[in-house]
PDB file of C-alpha atoms in Angstrom:
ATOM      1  CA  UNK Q   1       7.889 326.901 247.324  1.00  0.00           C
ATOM      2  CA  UNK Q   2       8.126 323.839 245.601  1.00  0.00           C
ATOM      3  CA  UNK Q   3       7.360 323.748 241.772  1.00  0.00           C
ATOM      4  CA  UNK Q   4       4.162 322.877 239.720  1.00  0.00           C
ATOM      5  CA  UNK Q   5       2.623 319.664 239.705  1.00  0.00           C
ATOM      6  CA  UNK Q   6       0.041 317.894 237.520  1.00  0.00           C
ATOM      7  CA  UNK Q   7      -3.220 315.678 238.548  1.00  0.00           C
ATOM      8  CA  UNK Q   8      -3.852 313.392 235.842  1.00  0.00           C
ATOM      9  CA  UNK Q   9      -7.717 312.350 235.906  1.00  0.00           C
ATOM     10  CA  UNK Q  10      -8.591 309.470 233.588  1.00  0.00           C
ATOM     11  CA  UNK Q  11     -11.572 310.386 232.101  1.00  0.00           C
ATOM     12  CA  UNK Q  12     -12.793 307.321 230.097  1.00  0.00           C
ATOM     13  CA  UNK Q  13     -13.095 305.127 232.956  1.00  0.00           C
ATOM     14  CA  UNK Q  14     -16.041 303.126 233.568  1.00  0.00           C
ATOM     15  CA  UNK Q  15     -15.166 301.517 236.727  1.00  0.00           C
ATOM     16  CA  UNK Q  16     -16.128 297.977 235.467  1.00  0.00           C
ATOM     17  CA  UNK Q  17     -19.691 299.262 234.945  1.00  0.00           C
ATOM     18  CA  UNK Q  18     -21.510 299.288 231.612  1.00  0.00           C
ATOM     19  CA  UNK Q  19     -21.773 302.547 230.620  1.00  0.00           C
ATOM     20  CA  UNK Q  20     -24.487 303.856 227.778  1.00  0.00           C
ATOM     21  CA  UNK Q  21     -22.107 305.578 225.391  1.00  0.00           C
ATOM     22  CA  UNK Q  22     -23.917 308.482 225.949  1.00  0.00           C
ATOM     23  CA  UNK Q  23     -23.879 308.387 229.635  1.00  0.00           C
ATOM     24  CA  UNK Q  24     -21.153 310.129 231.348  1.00  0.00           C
ATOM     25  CA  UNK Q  25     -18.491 308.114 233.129  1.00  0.00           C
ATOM     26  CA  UNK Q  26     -17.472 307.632 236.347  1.00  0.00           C
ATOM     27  CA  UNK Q  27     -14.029 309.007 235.190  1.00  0.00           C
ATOM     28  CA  UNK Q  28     -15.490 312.151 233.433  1.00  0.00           C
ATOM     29  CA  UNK Q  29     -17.670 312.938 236.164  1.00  0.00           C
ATOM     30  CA  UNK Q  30     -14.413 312.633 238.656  1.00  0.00           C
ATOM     31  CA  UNK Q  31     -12.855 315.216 236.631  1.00  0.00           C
ATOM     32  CA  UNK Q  32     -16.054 317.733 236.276  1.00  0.00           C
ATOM     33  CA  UNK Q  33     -15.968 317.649 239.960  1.00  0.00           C
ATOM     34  CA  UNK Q  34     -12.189 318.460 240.293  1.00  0.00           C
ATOM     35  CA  UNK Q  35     -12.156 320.638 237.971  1.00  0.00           C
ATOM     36  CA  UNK Q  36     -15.397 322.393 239.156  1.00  0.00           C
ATOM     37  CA  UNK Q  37     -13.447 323.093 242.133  1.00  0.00           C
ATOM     38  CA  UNK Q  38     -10.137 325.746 243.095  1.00  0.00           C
ATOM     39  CA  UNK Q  39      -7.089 323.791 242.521  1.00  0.00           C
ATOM     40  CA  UNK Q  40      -4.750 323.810 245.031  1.00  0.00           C
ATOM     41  CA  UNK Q  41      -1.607 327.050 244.046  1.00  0.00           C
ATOM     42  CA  UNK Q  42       0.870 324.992 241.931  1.00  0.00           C
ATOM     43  CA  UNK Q  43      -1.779 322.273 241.013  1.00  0.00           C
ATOM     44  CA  UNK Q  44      -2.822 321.784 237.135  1.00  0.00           C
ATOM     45  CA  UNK Q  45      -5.843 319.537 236.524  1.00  0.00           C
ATOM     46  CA  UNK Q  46      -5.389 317.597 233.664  1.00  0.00           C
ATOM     47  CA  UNK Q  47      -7.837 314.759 231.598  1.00  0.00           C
ATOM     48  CA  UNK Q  48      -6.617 311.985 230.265  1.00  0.00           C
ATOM     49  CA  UNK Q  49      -7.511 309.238 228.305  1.00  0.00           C
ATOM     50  CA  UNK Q  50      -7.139 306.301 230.265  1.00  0.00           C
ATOM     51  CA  UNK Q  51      -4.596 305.133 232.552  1.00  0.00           C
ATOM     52  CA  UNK Q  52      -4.774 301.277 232.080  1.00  0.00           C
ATOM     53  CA  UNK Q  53      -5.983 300.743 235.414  1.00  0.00           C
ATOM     54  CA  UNK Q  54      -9.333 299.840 233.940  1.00  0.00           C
ATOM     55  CA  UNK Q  55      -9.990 297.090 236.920  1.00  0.00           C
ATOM     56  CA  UNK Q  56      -9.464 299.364 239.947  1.00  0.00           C
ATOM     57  CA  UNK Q  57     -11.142 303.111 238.611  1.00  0.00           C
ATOM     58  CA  UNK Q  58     -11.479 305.481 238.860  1.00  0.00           C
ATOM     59  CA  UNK Q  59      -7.711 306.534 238.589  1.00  0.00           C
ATOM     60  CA  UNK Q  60      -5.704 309.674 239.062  1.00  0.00           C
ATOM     61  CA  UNK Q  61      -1.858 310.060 238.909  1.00  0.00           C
ATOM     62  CA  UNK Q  62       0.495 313.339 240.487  1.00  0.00           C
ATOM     63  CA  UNK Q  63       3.515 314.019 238.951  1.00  0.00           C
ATOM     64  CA  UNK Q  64       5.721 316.859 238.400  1.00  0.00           C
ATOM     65  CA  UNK Q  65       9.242 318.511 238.478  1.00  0.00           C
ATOM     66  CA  UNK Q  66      11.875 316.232 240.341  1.00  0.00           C
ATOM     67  CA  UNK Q  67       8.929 314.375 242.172  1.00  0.00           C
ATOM     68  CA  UNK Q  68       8.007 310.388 242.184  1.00  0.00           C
ATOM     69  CA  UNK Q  69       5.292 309.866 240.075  1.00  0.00           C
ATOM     70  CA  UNK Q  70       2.246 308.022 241.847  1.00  0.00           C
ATOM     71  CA  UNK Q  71      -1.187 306.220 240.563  1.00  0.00           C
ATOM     72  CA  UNK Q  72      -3.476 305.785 242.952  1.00  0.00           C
ATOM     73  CA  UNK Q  73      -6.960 304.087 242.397  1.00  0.00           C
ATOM     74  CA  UNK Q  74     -10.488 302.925 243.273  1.00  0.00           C
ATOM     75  CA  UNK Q  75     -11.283 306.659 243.829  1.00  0.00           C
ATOM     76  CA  UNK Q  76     -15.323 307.306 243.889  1.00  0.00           C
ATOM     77  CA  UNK Q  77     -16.524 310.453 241.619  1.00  0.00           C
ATOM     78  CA  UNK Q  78     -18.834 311.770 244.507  1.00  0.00           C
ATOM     79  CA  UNK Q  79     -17.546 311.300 248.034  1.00  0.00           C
ATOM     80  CA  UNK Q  80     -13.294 311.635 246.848  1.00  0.00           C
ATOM     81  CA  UNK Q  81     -12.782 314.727 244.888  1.00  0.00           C
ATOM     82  CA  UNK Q  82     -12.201 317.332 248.496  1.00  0.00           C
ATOM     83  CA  UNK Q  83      -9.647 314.057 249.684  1.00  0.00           C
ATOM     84  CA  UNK Q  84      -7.729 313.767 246.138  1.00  0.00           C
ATOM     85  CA  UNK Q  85      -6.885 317.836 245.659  1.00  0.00           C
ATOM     86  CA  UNK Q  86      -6.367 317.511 249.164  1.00  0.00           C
ATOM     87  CA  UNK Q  87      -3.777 315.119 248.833  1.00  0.00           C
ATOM     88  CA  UNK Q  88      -2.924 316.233 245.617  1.00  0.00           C
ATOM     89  CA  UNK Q  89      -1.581 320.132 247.489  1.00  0.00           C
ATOM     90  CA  UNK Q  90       0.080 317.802 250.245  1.00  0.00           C
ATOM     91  CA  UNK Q  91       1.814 316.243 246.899  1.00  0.00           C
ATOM     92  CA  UNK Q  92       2.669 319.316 245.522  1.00  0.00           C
ATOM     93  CA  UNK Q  93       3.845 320.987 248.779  1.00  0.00           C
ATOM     94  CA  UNK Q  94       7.089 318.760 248.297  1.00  0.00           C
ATOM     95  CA  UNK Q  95       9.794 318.427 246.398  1.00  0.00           C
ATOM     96  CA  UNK Q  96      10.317 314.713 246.268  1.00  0.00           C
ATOM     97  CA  UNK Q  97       6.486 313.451 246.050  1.00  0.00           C
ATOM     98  CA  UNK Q  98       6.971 311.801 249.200  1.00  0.00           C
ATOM     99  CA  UNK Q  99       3.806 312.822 250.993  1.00  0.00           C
ATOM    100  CA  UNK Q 100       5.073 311.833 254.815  1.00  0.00           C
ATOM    101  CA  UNK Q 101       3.072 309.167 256.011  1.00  0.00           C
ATOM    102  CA  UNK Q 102       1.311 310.801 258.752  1.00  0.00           C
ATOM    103  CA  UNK Q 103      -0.189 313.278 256.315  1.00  0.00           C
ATOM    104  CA  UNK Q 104      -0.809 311.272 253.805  1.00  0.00           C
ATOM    105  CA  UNK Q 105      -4.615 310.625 252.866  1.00  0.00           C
ATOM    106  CA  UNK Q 106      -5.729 307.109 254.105  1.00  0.00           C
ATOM    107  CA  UNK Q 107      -7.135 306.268 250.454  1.00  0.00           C
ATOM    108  CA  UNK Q 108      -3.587 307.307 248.845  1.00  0.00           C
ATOM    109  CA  UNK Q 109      -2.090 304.963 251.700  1.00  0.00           C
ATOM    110  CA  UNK Q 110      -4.336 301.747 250.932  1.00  0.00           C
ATOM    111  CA  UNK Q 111      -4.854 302.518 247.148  1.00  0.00           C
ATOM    112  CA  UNK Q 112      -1.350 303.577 245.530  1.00  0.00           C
ATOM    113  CA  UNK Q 113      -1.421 301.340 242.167  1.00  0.00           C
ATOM    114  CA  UNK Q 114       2.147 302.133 241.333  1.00  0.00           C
ATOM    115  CA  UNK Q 115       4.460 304.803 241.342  1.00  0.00           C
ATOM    116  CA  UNK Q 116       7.713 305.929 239.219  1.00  0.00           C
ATOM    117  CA  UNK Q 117      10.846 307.250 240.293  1.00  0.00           C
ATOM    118  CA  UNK Q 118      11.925 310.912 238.888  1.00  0.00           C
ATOM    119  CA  UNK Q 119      14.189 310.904 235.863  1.00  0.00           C
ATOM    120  CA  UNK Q 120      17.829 310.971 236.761  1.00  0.00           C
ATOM    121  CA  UNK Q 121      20.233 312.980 234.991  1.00  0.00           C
ATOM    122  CA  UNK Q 122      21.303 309.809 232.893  1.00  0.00           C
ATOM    123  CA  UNK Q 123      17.508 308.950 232.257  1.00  0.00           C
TER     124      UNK Q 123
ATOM    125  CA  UNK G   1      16.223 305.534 215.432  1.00  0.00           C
ATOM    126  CA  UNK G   2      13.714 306.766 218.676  1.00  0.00           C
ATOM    127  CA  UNK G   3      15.881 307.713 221.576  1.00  0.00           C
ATOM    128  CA  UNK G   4      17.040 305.754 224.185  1.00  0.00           C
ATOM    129  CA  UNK G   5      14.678 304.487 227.032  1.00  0.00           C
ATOM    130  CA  UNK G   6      14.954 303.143 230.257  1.00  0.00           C
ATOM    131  CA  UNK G   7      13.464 299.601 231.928  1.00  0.00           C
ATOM    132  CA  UNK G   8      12.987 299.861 235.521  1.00  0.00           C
ATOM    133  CA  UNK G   9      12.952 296.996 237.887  1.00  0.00           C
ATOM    134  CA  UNK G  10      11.462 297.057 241.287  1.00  0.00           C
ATOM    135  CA  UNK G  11      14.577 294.822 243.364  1.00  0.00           C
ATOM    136  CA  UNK G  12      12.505 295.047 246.600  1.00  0.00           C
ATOM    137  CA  UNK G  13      10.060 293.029 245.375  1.00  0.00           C
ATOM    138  CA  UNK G  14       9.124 289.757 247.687  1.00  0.00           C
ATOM    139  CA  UNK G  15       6.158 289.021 245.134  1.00  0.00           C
ATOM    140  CA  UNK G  16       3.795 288.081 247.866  1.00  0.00           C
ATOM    141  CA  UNK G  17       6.145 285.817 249.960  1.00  0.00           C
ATOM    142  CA  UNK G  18       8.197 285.805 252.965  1.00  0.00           C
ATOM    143  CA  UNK G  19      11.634 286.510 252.338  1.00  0.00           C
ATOM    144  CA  UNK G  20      14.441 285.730 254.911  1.00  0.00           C
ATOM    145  CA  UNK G  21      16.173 289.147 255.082  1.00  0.00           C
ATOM    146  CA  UNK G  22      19.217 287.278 253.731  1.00  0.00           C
ATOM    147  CA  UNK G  23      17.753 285.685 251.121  1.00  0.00           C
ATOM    148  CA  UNK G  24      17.471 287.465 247.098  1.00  0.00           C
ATOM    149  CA  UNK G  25      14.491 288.983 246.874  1.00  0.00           C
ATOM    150  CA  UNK G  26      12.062 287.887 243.190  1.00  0.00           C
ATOM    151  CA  UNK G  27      12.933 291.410 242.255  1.00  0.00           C
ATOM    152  CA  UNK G  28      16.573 291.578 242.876  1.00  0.00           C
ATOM    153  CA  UNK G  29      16.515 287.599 240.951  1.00  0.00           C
ATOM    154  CA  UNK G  30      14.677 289.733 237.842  1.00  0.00           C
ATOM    155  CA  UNK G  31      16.982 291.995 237.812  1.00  0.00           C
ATOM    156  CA  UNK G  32      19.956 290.229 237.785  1.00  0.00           C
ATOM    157  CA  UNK G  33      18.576 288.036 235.140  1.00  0.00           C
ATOM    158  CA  UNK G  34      17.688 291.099 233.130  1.00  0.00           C
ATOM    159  CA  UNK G  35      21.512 293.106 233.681  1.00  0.00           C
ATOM    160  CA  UNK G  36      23.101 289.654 232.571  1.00  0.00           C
ATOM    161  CA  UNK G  37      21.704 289.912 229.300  1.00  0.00           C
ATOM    162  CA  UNK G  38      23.039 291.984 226.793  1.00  0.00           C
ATOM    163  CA  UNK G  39      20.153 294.753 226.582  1.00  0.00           C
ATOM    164  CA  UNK G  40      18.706 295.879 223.007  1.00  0.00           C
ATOM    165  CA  UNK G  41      20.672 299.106 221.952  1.00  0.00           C
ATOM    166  CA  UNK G  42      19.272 302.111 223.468  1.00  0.00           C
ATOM    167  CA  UNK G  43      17.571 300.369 226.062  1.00  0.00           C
ATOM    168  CA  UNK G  44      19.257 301.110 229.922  1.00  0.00           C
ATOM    169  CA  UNK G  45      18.322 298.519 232.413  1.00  0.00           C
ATOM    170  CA  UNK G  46      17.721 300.315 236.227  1.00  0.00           C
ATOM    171  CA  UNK G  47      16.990 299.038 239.332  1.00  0.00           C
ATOM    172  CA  UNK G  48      14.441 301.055 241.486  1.00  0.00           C
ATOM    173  CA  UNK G  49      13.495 300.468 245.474  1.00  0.00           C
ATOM    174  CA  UNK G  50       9.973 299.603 244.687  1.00  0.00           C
ATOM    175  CA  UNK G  51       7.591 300.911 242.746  1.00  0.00           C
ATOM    176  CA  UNK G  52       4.665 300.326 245.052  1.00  0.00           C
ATOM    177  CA  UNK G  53       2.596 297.460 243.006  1.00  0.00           C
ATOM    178  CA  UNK G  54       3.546 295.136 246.044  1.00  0.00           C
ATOM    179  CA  UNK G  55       0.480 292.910 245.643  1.00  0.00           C
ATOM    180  CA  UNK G  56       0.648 292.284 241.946  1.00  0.00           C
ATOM    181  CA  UNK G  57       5.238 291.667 241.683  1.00  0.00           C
ATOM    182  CA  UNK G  58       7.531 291.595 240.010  1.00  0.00           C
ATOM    183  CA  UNK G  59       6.801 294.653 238.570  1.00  0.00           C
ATOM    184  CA  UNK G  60       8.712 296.625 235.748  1.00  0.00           C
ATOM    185  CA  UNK G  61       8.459 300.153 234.240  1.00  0.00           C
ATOM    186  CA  UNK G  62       9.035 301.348 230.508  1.00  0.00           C
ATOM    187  CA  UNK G  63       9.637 305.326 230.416  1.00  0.00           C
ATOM    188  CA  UNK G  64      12.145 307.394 228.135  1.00  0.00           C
ATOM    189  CA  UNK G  65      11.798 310.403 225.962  1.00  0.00           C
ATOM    190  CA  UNK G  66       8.172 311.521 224.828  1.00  0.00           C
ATOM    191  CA  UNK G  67       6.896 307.691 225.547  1.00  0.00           C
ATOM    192  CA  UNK G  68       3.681 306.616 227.614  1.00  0.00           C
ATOM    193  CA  UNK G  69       5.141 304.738 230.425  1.00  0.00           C
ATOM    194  CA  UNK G  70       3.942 301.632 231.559  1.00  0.00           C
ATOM    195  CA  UNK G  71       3.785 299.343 233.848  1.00  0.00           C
ATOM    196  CA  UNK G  72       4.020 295.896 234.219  1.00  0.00           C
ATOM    197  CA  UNK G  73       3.115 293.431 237.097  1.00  0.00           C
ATOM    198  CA  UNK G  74       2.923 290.122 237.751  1.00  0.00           C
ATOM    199  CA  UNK G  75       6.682 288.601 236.337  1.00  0.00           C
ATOM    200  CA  UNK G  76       8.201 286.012 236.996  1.00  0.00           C
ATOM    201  CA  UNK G  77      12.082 286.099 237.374  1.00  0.00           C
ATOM    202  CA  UNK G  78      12.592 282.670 235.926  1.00  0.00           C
ATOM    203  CA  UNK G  79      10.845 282.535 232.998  1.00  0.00           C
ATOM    204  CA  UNK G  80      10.253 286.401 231.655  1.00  0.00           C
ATOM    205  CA  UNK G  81      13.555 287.797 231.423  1.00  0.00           C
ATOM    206  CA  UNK G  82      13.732 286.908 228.009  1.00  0.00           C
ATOM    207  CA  UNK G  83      10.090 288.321 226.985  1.00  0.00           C
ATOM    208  CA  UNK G  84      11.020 291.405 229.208  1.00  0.00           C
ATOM    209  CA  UNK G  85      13.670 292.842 227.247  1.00  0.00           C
ATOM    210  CA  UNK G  86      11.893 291.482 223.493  1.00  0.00           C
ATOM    211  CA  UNK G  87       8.700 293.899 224.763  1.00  0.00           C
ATOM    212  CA  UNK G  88      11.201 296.725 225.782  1.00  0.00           C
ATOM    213  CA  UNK G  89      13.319 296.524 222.382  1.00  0.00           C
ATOM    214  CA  UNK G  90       9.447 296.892 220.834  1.00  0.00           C
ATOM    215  CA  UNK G  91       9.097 299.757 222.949  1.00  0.00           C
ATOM    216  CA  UNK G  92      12.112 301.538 222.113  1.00  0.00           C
ATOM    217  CA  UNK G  93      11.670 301.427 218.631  1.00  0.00           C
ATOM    218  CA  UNK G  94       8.549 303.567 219.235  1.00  0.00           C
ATOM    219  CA  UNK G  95       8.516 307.103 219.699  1.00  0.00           C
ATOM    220  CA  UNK G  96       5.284 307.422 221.700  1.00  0.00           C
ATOM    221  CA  UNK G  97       5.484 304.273 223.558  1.00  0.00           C
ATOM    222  CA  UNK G  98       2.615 302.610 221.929  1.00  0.00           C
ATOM    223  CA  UNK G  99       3.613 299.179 220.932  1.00  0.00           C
ATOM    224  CA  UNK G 100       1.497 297.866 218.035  1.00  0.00           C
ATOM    225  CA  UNK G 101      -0.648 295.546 219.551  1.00  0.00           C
ATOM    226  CA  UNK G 102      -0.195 292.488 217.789  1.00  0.00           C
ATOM    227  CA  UNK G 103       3.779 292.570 218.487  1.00  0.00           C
ATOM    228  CA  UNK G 104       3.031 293.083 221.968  1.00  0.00           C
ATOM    229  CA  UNK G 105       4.000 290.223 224.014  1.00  0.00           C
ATOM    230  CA  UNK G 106       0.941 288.399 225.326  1.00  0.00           C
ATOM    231  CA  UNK G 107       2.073 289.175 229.351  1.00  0.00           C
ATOM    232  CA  UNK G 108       2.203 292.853 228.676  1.00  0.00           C
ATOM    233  CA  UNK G 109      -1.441 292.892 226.987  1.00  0.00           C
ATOM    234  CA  UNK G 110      -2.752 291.039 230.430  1.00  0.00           C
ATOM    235  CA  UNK G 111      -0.295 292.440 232.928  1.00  0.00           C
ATOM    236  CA  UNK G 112      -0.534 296.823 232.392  1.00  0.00           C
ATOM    237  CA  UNK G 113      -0.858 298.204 235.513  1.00  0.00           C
ATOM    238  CA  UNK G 114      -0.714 301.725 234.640  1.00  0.00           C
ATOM    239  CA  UNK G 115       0.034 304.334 232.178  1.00  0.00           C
ATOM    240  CA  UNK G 116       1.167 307.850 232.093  1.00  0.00           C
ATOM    241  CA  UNK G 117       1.321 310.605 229.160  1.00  0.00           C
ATOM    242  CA  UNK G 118       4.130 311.957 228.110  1.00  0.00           C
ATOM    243  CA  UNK G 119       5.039 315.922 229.696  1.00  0.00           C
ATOM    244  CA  UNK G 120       3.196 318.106 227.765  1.00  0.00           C
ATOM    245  CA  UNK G 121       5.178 320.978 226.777  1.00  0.00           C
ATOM    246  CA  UNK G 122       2.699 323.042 229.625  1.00  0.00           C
ATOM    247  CA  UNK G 123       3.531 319.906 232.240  1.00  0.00           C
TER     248      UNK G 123
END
């Protein structure tokens, strides 16, 4: 069983919308809804406040142990939280945080932002 | 003196063009110009098989110790180099990765890609 890994949620995005500042945001309410659900064994939810990729929210990033890192975005609050913790237990089902292709969500294939490589030994 | 931290440069990078399989990729040109340069102390200069912001190259990545990292798109391999490795010595001297924003170099405020936390001691 491969080790723990972490879903970053940004939680101040606004995905280029005004937002009242006492409205909830797109990013917040992408989190409620993750976090309103059971995470995947091995998977810890985690807010954060923002990402920096303010022009394609709402944003989430999976990381963890020996894995790549990946930030994937333009993720919708209502109709993507079952497909991200989906993805997100495909993620942490590996030990390298390459989710193989056929199995990877179609929304992490089109919408990766960036991703990181693990720290080496040197790093 | 903050610990040491790495720059990573994506070599596979074709920054939007066609690139004769023979030919030096925009990334692996960046590169180069970046590893003939003597690097700021404590700064280690990697090259990484892409890090997946193929639409928006050349792309770098600032990570090290208890740092954000970031990431930065849109380079040139001619004429950044220089303004590369000035915005990584700023980031090195930090010890949360948060260059102050009026030393950060102009590309870097327009260019972020992403961002990720530090590990949390629980990550």
């Amino acid at each position: 069983m491969p080790g723990p890994a972490e879903l970053l949620v940004c939680v101040k995005c606004r995905r280029g919308r005004e937002i009242p500042e006492d409205d909830r945001r797109p990013g917040q309410a992408l989190y409620d809804a993750l976090a309103a659900r059971v995470a995947p064994e091995g998977l810890r939810v985690t807010p954060v406040e923002c990402l920096q990729n303010c022009e394609a929210g709402c944003t989430v990033a999976l990381r963890g142990g020996d894995r790549w890192t990946y930030v994937f975005g333009n993720l919708d609050e209502v109709s993507h939280p079952d497909m991200v913790l989906d993805g997100a237990a495909r993620y942490q089902a590996t030990t390298d945080g390459l989710i193989p292709w056929r199995e990877r969500p179609d929304h992490f294939k089109r919408n990766c932002v960036a991703r990181i490589p693990p720290l080496t030994p040197e790093s």
